[in-house]
Short mmCIF file of N, CA and C in Angstrom, two decimals:
data_model
loop_
_atom_site.label_atom_id
_atom_site.label_comp_id
_atom_site.label_asym_id
_atom_site.label_seq_id
_atom_site.Cartn_x
_atom_site.Cartn_y
_atom_site.Cartn_z
N MET A 1 -77.81 -68.94 -1.40
CA MET A 1 -77.32 -69.41 -0.12
C MET A 1 -75.81 -69.16 0.01
N ALA A 2 -75.08 -69.35 -1.08
CA ALA A 2 -73.64 -69.13 -1.06
C ALA A 2 -73.32 -67.66 -0.77
N VAL A 3 -74.09 -66.75 -1.34
CA VAL A 3 -73.86 -65.32 -1.09
C VAL A 3 -74.15 -65.00 0.37
N GLY A 4 -75.20 -65.58 0.91
CA GLY A 4 -75.53 -65.36 2.33
C GLY A 4 -74.43 -65.87 3.24
N LEU A 5 -73.90 -67.05 2.94
CA LEU A 5 -72.81 -67.60 3.75
C LEU A 5 -71.54 -66.75 3.62
N LEU A 6 -71.29 -66.24 2.42
CA LEU A 6 -70.13 -65.37 2.20
C LEU A 6 -70.27 -64.09 3.01
N ILE A 7 -71.45 -63.52 3.05
CA ILE A 7 -71.69 -62.30 3.83
C ILE A 7 -71.49 -62.58 5.32
N ILE A 8 -72.01 -63.70 5.80
CA ILE A 8 -71.84 -64.06 7.20
C ILE A 8 -70.36 -64.28 7.52
N TRP A 9 -69.65 -64.97 6.62
CA TRP A 9 -68.22 -65.21 6.83
C TRP A 9 -67.45 -63.89 6.87
N CYS A 10 -67.76 -62.97 5.93
CA CYS A 10 -67.08 -61.67 5.91
C CYS A 10 -67.37 -60.88 7.18
N GLY A 11 -68.62 -60.92 7.64
CA GLY A 11 -68.97 -60.24 8.88
C GLY A 11 -68.20 -60.81 10.06
N GLY A 12 -68.08 -62.13 10.12
CA GLY A 12 -67.33 -62.77 11.19
C GLY A 12 -65.86 -62.42 11.16
N GLN A 13 -65.27 -62.40 9.97
CA GLN A 13 -63.87 -62.03 9.83
C GLN A 13 -63.63 -60.58 10.24
N LEU A 14 -64.54 -59.70 9.82
CA LEU A 14 -64.41 -58.29 10.18
C LEU A 14 -64.52 -58.12 11.69
N ALA A 15 -65.50 -58.77 12.30
CA ALA A 15 -65.65 -58.67 13.76
C ALA A 15 -64.43 -59.24 14.47
N ARG A 16 -63.91 -60.35 13.97
CA ARG A 16 -62.73 -60.97 14.60
C ARG A 16 -61.52 -60.05 14.52
N GLN A 17 -61.33 -59.40 13.37
CA GLN A 17 -60.20 -58.49 13.21
C GLN A 17 -60.32 -57.26 14.11
N ILE A 18 -61.55 -56.82 14.35
CA ILE A 18 -61.75 -55.67 15.22
C ILE A 18 -61.61 -56.05 16.68
N ILE A 19 -62.09 -57.22 17.04
CA ILE A 19 -62.11 -57.65 18.44
C ILE A 19 -60.77 -58.25 18.88
N GLN A 20 -60.00 -58.82 17.96
CA GLN A 20 -58.76 -59.51 18.31
C GLN A 20 -57.78 -58.64 19.12
N PRO A 21 -57.50 -57.39 18.71
CA PRO A 21 -56.59 -56.58 19.53
C PRO A 21 -57.12 -56.33 20.94
N LYS A 22 -58.43 -56.20 21.07
CA LYS A 22 -59.03 -56.00 22.40
C LYS A 22 -58.82 -57.24 23.26
N ILE A 23 -59.04 -58.40 22.70
CA ILE A 23 -58.87 -59.65 23.46
C ILE A 23 -57.41 -59.86 23.83
N VAL A 24 -56.51 -59.69 22.87
CA VAL A 24 -55.08 -59.87 23.14
C VAL A 24 -54.62 -58.84 24.17
N GLY A 25 -55.04 -57.59 23.99
CA GLY A 25 -54.65 -56.53 24.92
C GLY A 25 -55.14 -56.79 26.33
N ASP A 26 -56.39 -57.24 26.47
CA ASP A 26 -56.92 -57.53 27.80
C ASP A 26 -56.20 -58.71 28.46
N SER A 27 -55.83 -59.69 27.65
CA SER A 27 -55.19 -60.87 28.24
C SER A 27 -53.77 -60.58 28.72
N ILE A 28 -53.09 -59.60 28.13
CA ILE A 28 -51.72 -59.29 28.55
C ILE A 28 -51.61 -57.94 29.25
N GLY A 29 -52.72 -57.21 29.34
CA GLY A 29 -52.71 -55.96 30.09
C GLY A 29 -52.24 -54.75 29.31
N VAL A 30 -52.40 -54.76 28.00
CA VAL A 30 -52.00 -53.64 27.16
C VAL A 30 -53.26 -53.10 26.47
N PRO A 31 -53.38 -51.78 26.33
CA PRO A 31 -54.54 -51.22 25.63
C PRO A 31 -54.62 -51.73 24.19
N PRO A 32 -55.81 -51.75 23.59
CA PRO A 32 -55.98 -52.33 22.25
C PRO A 32 -55.23 -51.60 21.14
N ILE A 33 -55.15 -50.28 21.18
CA ILE A 33 -54.49 -49.55 20.08
C ILE A 33 -53.00 -49.89 19.99
N PRO A 34 -52.23 -49.84 21.10
CA PRO A 34 -50.83 -50.27 20.99
C PRO A 34 -50.70 -51.74 20.57
N THR A 35 -51.63 -52.58 21.03
CA THR A 35 -51.59 -53.98 20.63
C THR A 35 -51.79 -54.11 19.13
N LEU A 36 -52.77 -53.39 18.58
CA LEU A 36 -53.01 -53.42 17.14
C LEU A 36 -51.80 -52.90 16.38
N PHE A 37 -51.19 -51.83 16.87
CA PHE A 37 -50.00 -51.27 16.25
C PHE A 37 -48.86 -52.29 16.26
N LEU A 38 -48.64 -52.94 17.40
CA LEU A 38 -47.56 -53.93 17.49
C LEU A 38 -47.84 -55.13 16.58
N LEU A 39 -49.10 -55.57 16.51
CA LEU A 39 -49.44 -56.68 15.61
C LEU A 39 -49.17 -56.30 14.16
N PHE A 40 -49.52 -55.09 13.78
CA PHE A 40 -49.29 -54.65 12.40
C PHE A 40 -47.80 -54.56 12.09
N ILE A 41 -47.03 -53.94 12.99
CA ILE A 41 -45.58 -53.83 12.77
C ILE A 41 -44.95 -55.22 12.70
N GLY A 42 -45.36 -56.10 13.60
CA GLY A 42 -44.83 -57.46 13.59
C GLY A 42 -45.15 -58.20 12.31
N TYR A 43 -46.38 -58.01 11.82
CA TYR A 43 -46.77 -58.68 10.58
C TYR A 43 -45.95 -58.16 9.40
N LYS A 44 -45.77 -56.84 9.34
CA LYS A 44 -45.00 -56.26 8.25
C LYS A 44 -43.53 -56.66 8.32
N ALA A 45 -43.02 -56.84 9.53
CA ALA A 45 -41.60 -57.16 9.70
C ALA A 45 -41.31 -58.64 9.42
N ALA A 46 -42.15 -59.53 9.96
CA ALA A 46 -41.80 -60.95 9.85
C ALA A 46 -43.01 -61.87 9.71
N GLY A 47 -44.11 -61.35 9.20
CA GLY A 47 -45.28 -62.21 8.97
C GLY A 47 -45.94 -62.65 10.27
N VAL A 48 -46.44 -63.87 10.26
CA VAL A 48 -47.17 -64.40 11.42
C VAL A 48 -46.24 -64.53 12.63
N PHE A 49 -45.02 -64.99 12.43
CA PHE A 49 -44.08 -65.07 13.55
C PHE A 49 -43.83 -63.70 14.15
N GLY A 50 -43.75 -62.69 13.31
CA GLY A 50 -43.57 -61.32 13.79
C GLY A 50 -44.74 -60.84 14.62
N MET A 51 -45.95 -61.24 14.24
CA MET A 51 -47.13 -60.87 15.03
C MET A 51 -47.06 -61.50 16.42
N ILE A 52 -46.59 -62.73 16.47
CA ILE A 52 -46.49 -63.44 17.75
C ILE A 52 -45.41 -62.81 18.61
N ALA A 53 -44.30 -62.45 18.01
CA ALA A 53 -43.16 -61.94 18.78
C ALA A 53 -43.25 -60.45 19.10
N ALA A 54 -43.97 -59.68 18.27
CA ALA A 54 -43.97 -58.22 18.42
C ALA A 54 -44.63 -57.76 19.71
N VAL A 55 -45.69 -58.40 20.12
CA VAL A 55 -46.41 -57.93 21.31
C VAL A 55 -45.55 -58.11 22.57
N PRO A 56 -44.96 -59.29 22.82
CA PRO A 56 -44.10 -59.39 24.01
C PRO A 56 -42.87 -58.47 23.95
N ILE A 57 -42.27 -58.34 22.78
CA ILE A 57 -41.12 -57.45 22.64
C ILE A 57 -41.54 -56.01 22.91
N GLY A 58 -42.70 -55.63 22.38
CA GLY A 58 -43.20 -54.27 22.62
C GLY A 58 -43.47 -54.01 24.09
N ILE A 59 -44.02 -54.99 24.79
CA ILE A 59 -44.29 -54.84 26.22
C ILE A 59 -42.98 -54.69 26.99
N ILE A 60 -41.99 -55.50 26.64
CA ILE A 60 -40.69 -55.42 27.31
C ILE A 60 -40.07 -54.05 27.08
N LEU A 61 -40.09 -53.55 25.84
CA LEU A 61 -39.52 -52.23 25.55
C LEU A 61 -40.29 -51.12 26.26
N ALA A 62 -41.62 -51.23 26.34
CA ALA A 62 -42.41 -50.22 27.04
C ALA A 62 -42.08 -50.20 28.53
N ASN A 63 -41.92 -51.39 29.13
CA ASN A 63 -41.55 -51.45 30.55
C ASN A 63 -40.15 -50.90 30.79
N MET A 64 -39.23 -51.18 29.88
CA MET A 64 -37.88 -50.64 30.00
C MET A 64 -37.90 -49.11 29.91
N TYR A 65 -38.73 -48.58 29.01
CA TYR A 65 -38.85 -47.13 28.88
C TYR A 65 -39.42 -46.52 30.15
N GLU A 66 -40.45 -47.14 30.71
CA GLU A 66 -41.05 -46.63 31.94
C GLU A 66 -40.07 -46.65 33.11
N GLU A 67 -39.17 -47.61 33.13
CA GLU A 67 -38.19 -47.71 34.22
C GLU A 67 -37.00 -46.77 34.01
N GLY A 68 -36.90 -46.14 32.85
CA GLY A 68 -35.85 -45.17 32.63
C GLY A 68 -34.58 -45.72 32.01
N VAL A 69 -34.66 -46.89 31.40
CA VAL A 69 -33.47 -47.49 30.80
C VAL A 69 -32.94 -46.64 29.64
N PHE A 70 -33.84 -45.97 28.92
CA PHE A 70 -33.44 -45.21 27.74
C PHE A 70 -33.26 -43.72 28.02
N ASP A 71 -33.29 -43.29 29.28
CA ASP A 71 -33.22 -41.87 29.61
C ASP A 71 -31.91 -41.23 29.13
N THR A 72 -30.80 -41.90 29.35
CA THR A 72 -29.51 -41.35 28.93
C THR A 72 -29.46 -41.19 27.42
N THR A 73 -29.93 -42.19 26.70
CA THR A 73 -29.94 -42.12 25.24
C THR A 73 -30.85 -41.00 24.76
N ILE A 74 -32.03 -40.88 25.35
CA ILE A 74 -32.97 -39.84 24.94
C ILE A 74 -32.39 -38.46 25.22
N ASN A 75 -31.79 -38.29 26.40
CA ASN A 75 -31.18 -36.99 26.72
C ASN A 75 -30.02 -36.68 25.79
N SER A 76 -29.23 -37.68 25.45
CA SER A 76 -28.11 -37.47 24.51
C SER A 76 -28.63 -37.03 23.15
N LEU A 77 -29.71 -37.65 22.69
CA LEU A 77 -30.29 -37.26 21.41
C LEU A 77 -30.84 -35.84 21.45
N LYS A 78 -31.44 -35.46 22.58
CA LYS A 78 -31.93 -34.08 22.73
C LYS A 78 -30.78 -33.09 22.64
N ILE A 79 -29.67 -33.40 23.31
CA ILE A 79 -28.50 -32.53 23.25
C ILE A 79 -27.96 -32.46 21.82
N LEU A 80 -27.90 -33.59 21.15
CA LEU A 80 -27.42 -33.62 19.77
C LEU A 80 -28.30 -32.78 18.86
N PHE A 81 -29.61 -32.93 18.98
CA PHE A 81 -30.52 -32.16 18.13
C PHE A 81 -30.46 -30.68 18.45
N ALA A 82 -30.28 -30.32 19.72
CA ALA A 82 -30.14 -28.91 20.09
C ALA A 82 -28.87 -28.34 19.47
N GLY A 83 -27.79 -29.12 19.49
CA GLY A 83 -26.54 -28.67 18.88
C GLY A 83 -26.67 -28.50 17.37
N ILE A 84 -27.36 -29.43 16.73
CA ILE A 84 -27.58 -29.31 15.28
C ILE A 84 -28.42 -28.08 14.99
N ASN A 85 -29.44 -27.85 15.81
CA ASN A 85 -30.29 -26.69 15.61
C ASN A 85 -29.50 -25.39 15.78
N ASN A 86 -28.61 -25.34 16.78
CA ASN A 86 -27.75 -24.16 16.96
C ASN A 86 -26.80 -24.00 15.79
N PHE A 87 -26.30 -25.09 15.27
CA PHE A 87 -25.37 -25.05 14.15
C PHE A 87 -26.04 -24.46 12.91
N ARG A 88 -27.33 -24.74 12.75
CA ARG A 88 -28.06 -24.24 11.59
C ARG A 88 -28.28 -22.74 11.65
N ARG A 89 -28.15 -22.14 12.83
CA ARG A 89 -28.38 -20.70 12.99
C ARG A 89 -27.08 -20.01 13.40
N LEU A 90 -26.10 -20.05 12.56
CA LEU A 90 -24.81 -19.44 12.86
C LEU A 90 -24.93 -17.92 12.87
N GLU A 91 -24.28 -17.32 13.83
CA GLU A 91 -24.25 -15.86 13.96
C GLU A 91 -22.93 -15.34 13.39
N GLU A 92 -22.82 -14.02 13.30
CA GLU A 92 -21.59 -13.41 12.80
C GLU A 92 -20.41 -13.74 13.71
N GLU A 93 -20.67 -13.80 15.04
CA GLU A 93 -19.59 -14.12 15.98
C GLU A 93 -19.05 -15.54 15.72
N ASP A 94 -19.96 -16.42 15.36
CA ASP A 94 -19.54 -17.79 15.06
C ASP A 94 -18.64 -17.81 13.83
N MET A 95 -19.00 -17.03 12.83
CA MET A 95 -18.20 -16.98 11.61
C MET A 95 -16.84 -16.33 11.88
N ALA A 96 -16.80 -15.35 12.80
CA ALA A 96 -15.52 -14.73 13.16
C ALA A 96 -14.62 -15.77 13.82
N GLY A 97 -15.21 -16.60 14.66
CA GLY A 97 -14.44 -17.69 15.28
C GLY A 97 -13.90 -18.64 14.24
N LEU A 98 -14.66 -18.88 13.19
CA LEU A 98 -14.21 -19.74 12.11
C LEU A 98 -13.02 -19.12 11.38
N GLU A 99 -13.08 -17.82 11.14
CA GLU A 99 -11.97 -17.13 10.48
C GLU A 99 -10.70 -17.21 11.34
N GLU A 100 -10.85 -17.01 12.65
CA GLU A 100 -9.70 -17.12 13.55
C GLU A 100 -9.11 -18.52 13.49
N TYR A 101 -9.98 -19.52 13.45
CA TYR A 101 -9.52 -20.91 13.38
C TYR A 101 -8.74 -21.14 12.08
N LYS A 102 -9.25 -20.61 10.98
CA LYS A 102 -8.57 -20.78 9.70
C LYS A 102 -7.20 -20.11 9.72
N GLU A 103 -7.13 -18.91 10.34
CA GLU A 103 -5.85 -18.21 10.41
C GLU A 103 -4.84 -19.00 11.24
N ARG A 104 -5.29 -19.51 12.40
CA ARG A 104 -4.38 -20.29 13.24
C ARG A 104 -3.94 -21.56 12.51
N ARG A 105 -4.86 -22.17 11.84
CA ARG A 105 -4.56 -23.39 11.11
C ARG A 105 -3.55 -23.12 9.99
N GLY A 106 -3.74 -21.99 9.31
CA GLY A 106 -2.81 -21.63 8.24
C GLY A 106 -1.42 -21.35 8.76
N LYS A 107 -1.32 -20.69 9.92
CA LYS A 107 -0.01 -20.41 10.51
C LYS A 107 0.69 -21.69 10.89
N ARG A 108 -0.07 -22.65 11.47
CA ARG A 108 0.53 -23.93 11.86
C ARG A 108 1.02 -24.69 10.65
N ASN A 109 0.22 -24.70 9.60
CA ASN A 109 0.62 -25.42 8.38
C ASN A 109 1.80 -24.73 7.70
N GLY A 110 1.86 -23.40 7.81
CA GLY A 110 2.98 -22.65 7.22
C GLY A 110 4.29 -22.96 7.92
N LYS A 111 4.27 -23.14 9.24
CA LYS A 111 5.50 -23.42 10.00
C LYS A 111 6.02 -24.80 9.69
N LYS A 112 5.10 -25.75 9.47
CA LYS A 112 5.53 -27.12 9.21
C LYS A 112 6.16 -27.25 7.83
N GLY A 113 5.63 -26.52 6.87
CA GLY A 113 6.08 -26.71 5.50
C GLY A 113 7.11 -25.77 5.15
#
């Protein structure tokens, strides 16, 4: 009988863990997968309190993203990454510019000293 009750309890726990994100997501209007992701991140970050706080914080951040609050930051990061990518592919002309810079720098330092 104990084994049967243990199996029933495990089945209930498994069903609850699978259904919980769907219930929470439906009650707040978020799809189950992002809800499950937010619950997991919240749990890893701050335990049970993190699970409680992560879903509302995630919804707020998602709404801010949809409204365009982070557009300037995202565009700035794109520009930064494009610049880094260009820097990684230096051409001969770029190196010539570097030599000119070194020569000018050397002349300036020579005049001062």
